[in-house]
Amino acid sequence: MIKNEKLRKTIRVIAIVFLAIALYLFGQEAYSNFTHQQENNGLGQIKEDVSEEIIDTTDPGEDKPKPEDIMGTVSFYNKLKDTNPDYIGWIYMPGMHIDHPVVLAPDNAYYLNHGFYKSYNKYGTIFVDYRNQNVFDEPHLVIYGHHMTNRSMFSYLDTLRDKQYYTNNSTFEIYTDTGVRKYKIFAVETVNADTTALTLPYTGDIQTLIKTYTKNALYKTGVDTSKATQVITLVTCTVLARNYRILVHAIEVTD
């Protein structure tokens, strides 16, 4: 009888511990979702404010401002920069549901679990590798984003493992303090994060780097990279295998 009572007490304690852990995790999840939504609302309001500014200064007969008309303005950039000094641009790829600010921090850890407004958030923020201090002047610029289970942040990039998704989503834009930069994806590859490292800042020949990525690509894209002077790589996790990453490589284009 005593042994049974001790067993029941032990089971109750274990159950309480598991319940506490479950409640804690649920709370963390709920808090992250809430703060992420609040952040999106705040950023959306900034877009709306800039849109209203544009409408107030243009011909009433003109069409409603397009995304590039808003995010490509100095006003939009300055508002984001005033909000967070780490801000360096806005990445826009609507077909992949990517529409986020990009930041640069002194390390690659902080924005893994902090939002744009710097509150704790498991969604993190899209961020540039800290070793890319010259940002858009770097020969190889690397940008990271989470692959969230709700398909937010960089999650949809994982669909580019299938070429049918690439066909309609081969370009993206980044809005900076000097205007819009347009990029064309030339290679998509998956790598084991345990055995693959990105050497930054890159000091080698850019065409050699492009040839390596093209050779390792999951499929051929036919993109002319012969005049490229920079590679930009978007990085996120892939569901392909544990601790694997998908690397999306692109070059800047003028049209």
mmCIF file of C-alpha atoms in Angstrom, residues 24-118:
data_model
loop_
_atom_site.group_PDB
_atom_site.id
_atom_site.type_symbol
_atom_site.label_atom_id
_atom_site.label_comp_id
_atom_site.label_asym_id
_atom_site.label_seq_id
_atom_site.Cartn_x
_atom_site.Cartn_y
_atom_site.Cartn_z
ATOM 1 C CA TYR A 24 5.337 27.391 -20.413
ATOM 2 C CA LEU A 25 5.843 26.371 -24.040
ATOM 3 C CA PHE A 26 2.288 27.330 -24.903
ATOM 4 C CA GLY A 27 2.827 30.699 -23.244
ATOM 5 C CA GLN A 28 6.047 31.268 -25.179
ATOM 6 C CA GLU A 29 4.290 30.350 -28.418
ATOM 7 C CA ALA A 30 1.356 32.635 -27.692
ATOM 8 C CA TYR A 31 3.648 35.507 -26.688
ATOM 9 C CA SER A 32 5.764 35.150 -29.837
ATOM 10 C CA ASN A 33 2.677 35.046 -32.046
ATOM 11 C CA PHE A 34 1.264 38.118 -30.318
ATOM 12 C CA THR A 35 4.459 40.170 -30.517
ATOM 13 C CA HIS A 36 5.021 39.110 -34.133
ATOM 14 C CA GLN A 37 1.522 40.253 -35.065
ATOM 15 C CA GLN A 38 1.993 43.497 -33.170
ATOM 16 C CA GLU A 39 5.235 44.063 -35.033
ATOM 17 C CA ASN A 40 3.570 43.422 -38.398
ATOM 18 C CA ASN A 41 0.811 45.851 -37.455
ATOM 19 C CA GLY A 42 3.378 48.504 -36.577
ATOM 20 C CA LEU A 43 5.293 48.045 -39.822
ATOM 21 C CA GLY A 44 2.027 48.021 -41.755
ATOM 22 C CA GLN A 45 1.097 51.340 -40.174
ATOM 23 C CA ILE A 46 4.398 52.841 -41.309
ATOM 24 C CA LYS A 47 3.618 51.686 -44.857
ATOM 25 C CA GLU A 48 0.172 53.233 -44.569
ATOM 26 C CA ASP A 49 1.587 56.527 -43.289
ATOM 27 C CA VAL A 50 4.067 56.775 -46.170
ATOM 28 C CA SER A 51 1.327 55.814 -48.630
ATOM 29 C CA GLU A 52 -0.835 58.659 -47.323
ATOM 30 C CA GLU A 53 2.100 61.058 -47.652
ATOM 31 C CA ILE A 54 2.532 60.033 -51.282
ATOM 32 C CA ILE A 55 -1.178 60.373 -52.036
ATOM 33 C CA ASP A 56 -1.222 63.852 -50.482
ATOM 34 C CA THR A 57 1.561 65.031 -52.806
ATOM 35 C CA THR A 58 0.444 63.456 -56.110
ATOM 36 C CA ASP A 59 -2.252 63.999 -58.683
ATOM 37 C CA PRO A 60 -5.609 62.739 -57.318
ATOM 38 C CA GLY A 61 -6.167 60.958 -60.604
ATOM 39 C CA GLU A 62 -3.090 58.757 -60.260
ATOM 40 C CA ASP A 63 -3.315 55.125 -59.170
ATOM 41 C CA LYS A 64 -2.839 54.053 -55.558
ATOM 42 C CA PRO A 65 0.882 53.840 -54.684
ATOM 43 C CA LYS A 66 2.538 50.504 -55.497
ATOM 44 C CA PRO A 67 4.820 48.693 -53.023
ATOM 45 C CA GLU A 68 7.907 50.029 -54.777
ATOM 46 C CA ASP A 69 6.529 53.576 -54.588
ATOM 47 C CA ILE A 70 6.234 53.234 -50.808
ATOM 48 C CA MET A 71 9.195 51.119 -49.696
ATOM 49 C CA GLY A 72 11.515 52.733 -52.203
ATOM 50 C CA THR A 73 11.103 56.199 -50.735
ATOM 51 C CA VAL A 74 13.576 58.025 -48.541
ATOM 52 C CA SER A 75 10.733 58.721 -46.111
ATOM 53 C CA PHE A 76 10.038 55.007 -45.633
ATOM 54 C CA TYR A 77 13.716 54.187 -45.172
ATOM 55 C CA ASN A 78 14.207 56.977 -42.633
ATOM 56 C CA LYS A 79 11.140 55.973 -40.619
ATOM 57 C CA LEU A 80 12.441 52.388 -40.330
ATOM 58 C CA LYS A 81 15.986 53.563 -39.593
ATOM 59 C CA ASP A 82 14.702 55.851 -36.833
ATOM 60 C CA THR A 83 12.752 52.916 -35.376
ATOM 61 C CA ASN A 84 15.735 50.558 -35.461
ATOM 62 C CA PRO A 85 19.260 51.813 -36.329
ATOM 63 C CA ASP A 86 20.165 48.256 -37.443
ATOM 64 C CA TYR A 87 17.784 48.549 -40.405
ATOM 65 C CA ILE A 88 19.491 48.382 -43.823
ATOM 66 C CA GLY A 89 16.661 47.663 -46.256
ATOM 67 C CA TRP A 90 13.381 45.925 -47.049
ATOM 68 C CA ILE A 91 13.233 42.607 -48.922
ATOM 69 C CA TYR A 92 10.187 42.025 -51.128
ATOM 70 C CA MET A 93 9.287 38.780 -52.897
ATOM 71 C CA PRO A 94 5.476 38.564 -52.916
ATOM 72 C CA GLY A 95 5.248 35.148 -54.578
ATOM 73 C CA MET A 96 7.209 33.694 -51.644
ATOM 74 C CA HIS A 97 5.245 35.750 -49.077
ATOM 75 C CA ILE A 98 8.431 37.660 -48.212
ATOM 76 C CA ASP A 99 7.806 41.264 -47.250
ATOM 77 C CA HIS A 100 10.108 42.108 -44.346
ATOM 78 C CA PRO A 101 12.676 44.566 -43.010
ATOM 79 C CA VAL A 102 16.316 43.478 -43.054
ATOM 80 C CA VAL A 103 18.794 44.320 -40.310
ATOM 81 C CA LEU A 104 22.517 44.060 -39.599
ATOM 82 C CA ALA A 105 23.756 43.345 -36.055
ATOM 83 C CA PRO A 106 27.207 42.826 -34.489
ATOM 84 C CA ASP A 107 26.568 39.057 -34.448
ATOM 85 C CA ASN A 108 24.391 36.351 -36.001
ATOM 86 C CA ALA A 109 22.664 35.444 -32.745
ATOM 87 C CA TYR A 110 20.626 38.421 -31.567
ATOM 88 C CA TYR A 111 18.040 38.554 -34.359
ATOM 89 C CA LEU A 112 17.466 34.825 -34.290
ATOM 90 C CA ASN A 113 15.013 35.475 -31.466
ATOM 91 C CA HIS A 114 14.388 39.226 -31.439
ATOM 92 C CA GLY A 115 11.923 41.094 -33.587
ATOM 93 C CA PHE A 116 12.458 44.338 -35.455
ATOM 94 C CA TYR A 117 11.363 46.293 -32.379
ATOM 95 C CA LYS A 118 13.935 44.324 -30.349
#
